[in-house]
Amino acid sequence: THALDGGWRPIPQVRRETADAALEVTALATGLTGHSVVWVRYRVVNRRTTARTMKLAVAVRPVQVNPPWQFLGVPGGAAFVRALEWLNGVLTVNDSESVIAVSEGSTFGGRAFDAGSVVDALRRGGWASSEQSVSDATELASGARTWTLALRSHDSTDVWMDLPAKR
């Protein structure tokens, strides 16, 4: 489901639910033009009656962002990812864009397109990549930051990331 915070605030939320888990993603922006930050909160909920360990993965992938005919300040089409570097809690994309993991995580790994899909690797239950930086001439690199979360019965936890504006 999707909603606005409080039903009216311009803070979008998306919620995915299964019988025993839920994930709610909330995005909001703070700051002045040119010095703003987009904050993203991932709330993971254990809906089971027993404690469990859950894993959250946030991927950076070269996916279609806007349709080619849509213009929202940038040309439509795929978001190209030519380089990823993870250093001191900051993921740098294409040597310019930063994604900061505010919440401590457990792993990060990147891979070039020819090494296969990051999503497929995560679905197989393992994250075999330990590459902290990757360059891809095809501009189709991908990577993922994962968190291992120990949750009690009917408990939740929040994972935060921020995306500062270009400086």
CSV table of C-alpha atoms in Angstrom, one decimal, residues 73-157:
chain,number,residue,atom,x,y,z
A,73,GLY,CA,14.7,18.1,-14.5
A,74,VAL,CA,16.8,15.2,-16.0
A,75,PRO,CA,16.4,13.3,-19.2
A,76,GLY,CA,14.3,10.1,-18.9
A,77,GLY,CA,15.8,6.6,-19.2
A,78,ALA,CA,18.0,4.3,-17.2
A,79,ALA,CA,20.2,5.5,-14.4
A,80,PHE,CA,23.7,4.5,-15.4
A,81,VAL,CA,26.1,3.2,-12.7
A,82,ARG,CA,29.6,3.2,-14.0
A,83,ALA,CA,31.4,3.1,-10.5
A,84,LEU,CA,30.5,2.3,-6.9
A,85,GLU,CA,32.8,2.8,-3.9
A,86,TRP,CA,32.1,2.0,-0.3
A,87,LEU,CA,34.3,3.8,2.2
A,88,ASN,CA,33.7,4.7,5.8
A,89,GLY,CA,29.9,4.3,5.7
A,90,VAL,CA,29.5,6.3,2.5
A,91,LEU,CA,28.6,4.8,-0.9
A,92,THR,CA,29.8,7.0,-3.7
A,93,VAL,CA,28.0,6.4,-7.0
A,94,ASN,CA,29.8,7.5,-10.3
A,95,ASP,CA,32.4,9.5,-8.3
A,96,SER,CA,29.8,12.2,-7.4
A,97,GLU,CA,26.6,11.0,-5.7
A,98,SER,CA,26.7,10.0,-2.1
A,99,VAL,CA,24.5,7.6,-0.1
A,100,ILE,CA,25.2,7.6,3.6
A,101,ALA,CA,24.2,4.6,5.7
A,102,VAL,CA,23.2,6.3,9.0
A,103,SER,CA,22.4,2.9,10.5
A,104,GLU,CA,25.3,0.5,11.0
A,105,GLY,CA,25.1,-2.4,8.5
A,106,SER,CA,26.7,-5.8,8.1
A,107,THR,CA,28.0,-6.0,4.6
A,108,PHE,CA,28.4,-4.1,1.3
A,109,GLY,CA,29.3,-5.7,-2.0
A,110,GLY,CA,29.4,-4.4,-5.6
A,111,ARG,CA,29.7,-6.2,-8.9
A,112,ALA,CA,30.1,-5.4,-12.6
A,113,PHE,CA,27.3,-6.3,-15.0
A,114,ASP,CA,29.2,-9.3,-16.3
A,115,ALA,CA,29.4,-10.8,-12.8
A,116,GLY,CA,25.6,-11.2,-12.7
A,117,SER,CA,22.7,-9.5,-11.0
A,118,VAL,CA,23.0,-8.4,-7.4
A,119,VAL,CA,19.3,-9.2,-6.9
A,120,ASP,CA,19.8,-12.8,-8.1
A,121,ALA,CA,22.8,-13.2,-5.7
A,122,LEU,CA,20.7,-12.0,-2.8
A,123,ARG,CA,17.8,-14.2,-3.7
A,124,ARG,CA,20.1,-17.2,-3.7
A,125,GLY,CA,20.6,-16.5,0.0
A,126,GLY,CA,24.1,-15.4,-0.1
A,127,TRP,CA,26.1,-12.3,-1.0
A,128,ALA,CA,29.3,-13.6,-2.5
A,129,SER,CA,30.7,-10.3,-3.4
A,130,SER,CA,33.0,-8.5,-1.0
A,131,GLU,CA,34.1,-5.9,-3.5
A,132,GLN,CA,34.2,-2.5,-1.8
A,133,SER,CA,34.6,-0.7,-5.2
A,134,VAL,CA,33.7,-1.6,-8.7
A,135,SER,CA,34.0,0.0,-12.1
A,136,ASP,CA,32.0,-1.1,-15.1
A,137,ALA,CA,32.6,0.2,-18.6
A,138,THR,CA,29.1,-0.8,-19.6
A,139,GLU,CA,27.7,1.5,-16.9
A,140,LEU,CA,25.6,-1.3,-15.5
A,141,ALA,CA,27.3,-1.9,-12.1
A,142,SER,CA,25.2,-2.8,-9.1
A,143,GLY,CA,25.8,-3.2,-5.4
A,144,ALA,CA,23.9,-3.8,-2.1
A,145,ARG,CA,24.2,-2.9,1.5
A,146,THR,CA,22.7,-5.4,3.8
A,147,TRP,CA,21.7,-5.4,7.5
A,148,THR,CA,21.1,-8.4,9.7
A,149,LEU,CA,18.4,-7.5,12.1
A,150,ALA,CA,17.6,-9.4,15.3
A,151,LEU,CA,13.9,-8.8,16.2
A,152,ARG,CA,11.8,-10.0,19.1
A,153,SER,CA,8.3,-11.1,18.7
A,154,HIS,CA,6.1,-8.3,17.2
A,155,ASP,CA,9.1,-6.0,17.2
A,156,SER,CA,10.3,-3.5,14.6
A,157,THR,CA,13.5,-1.6,13.9
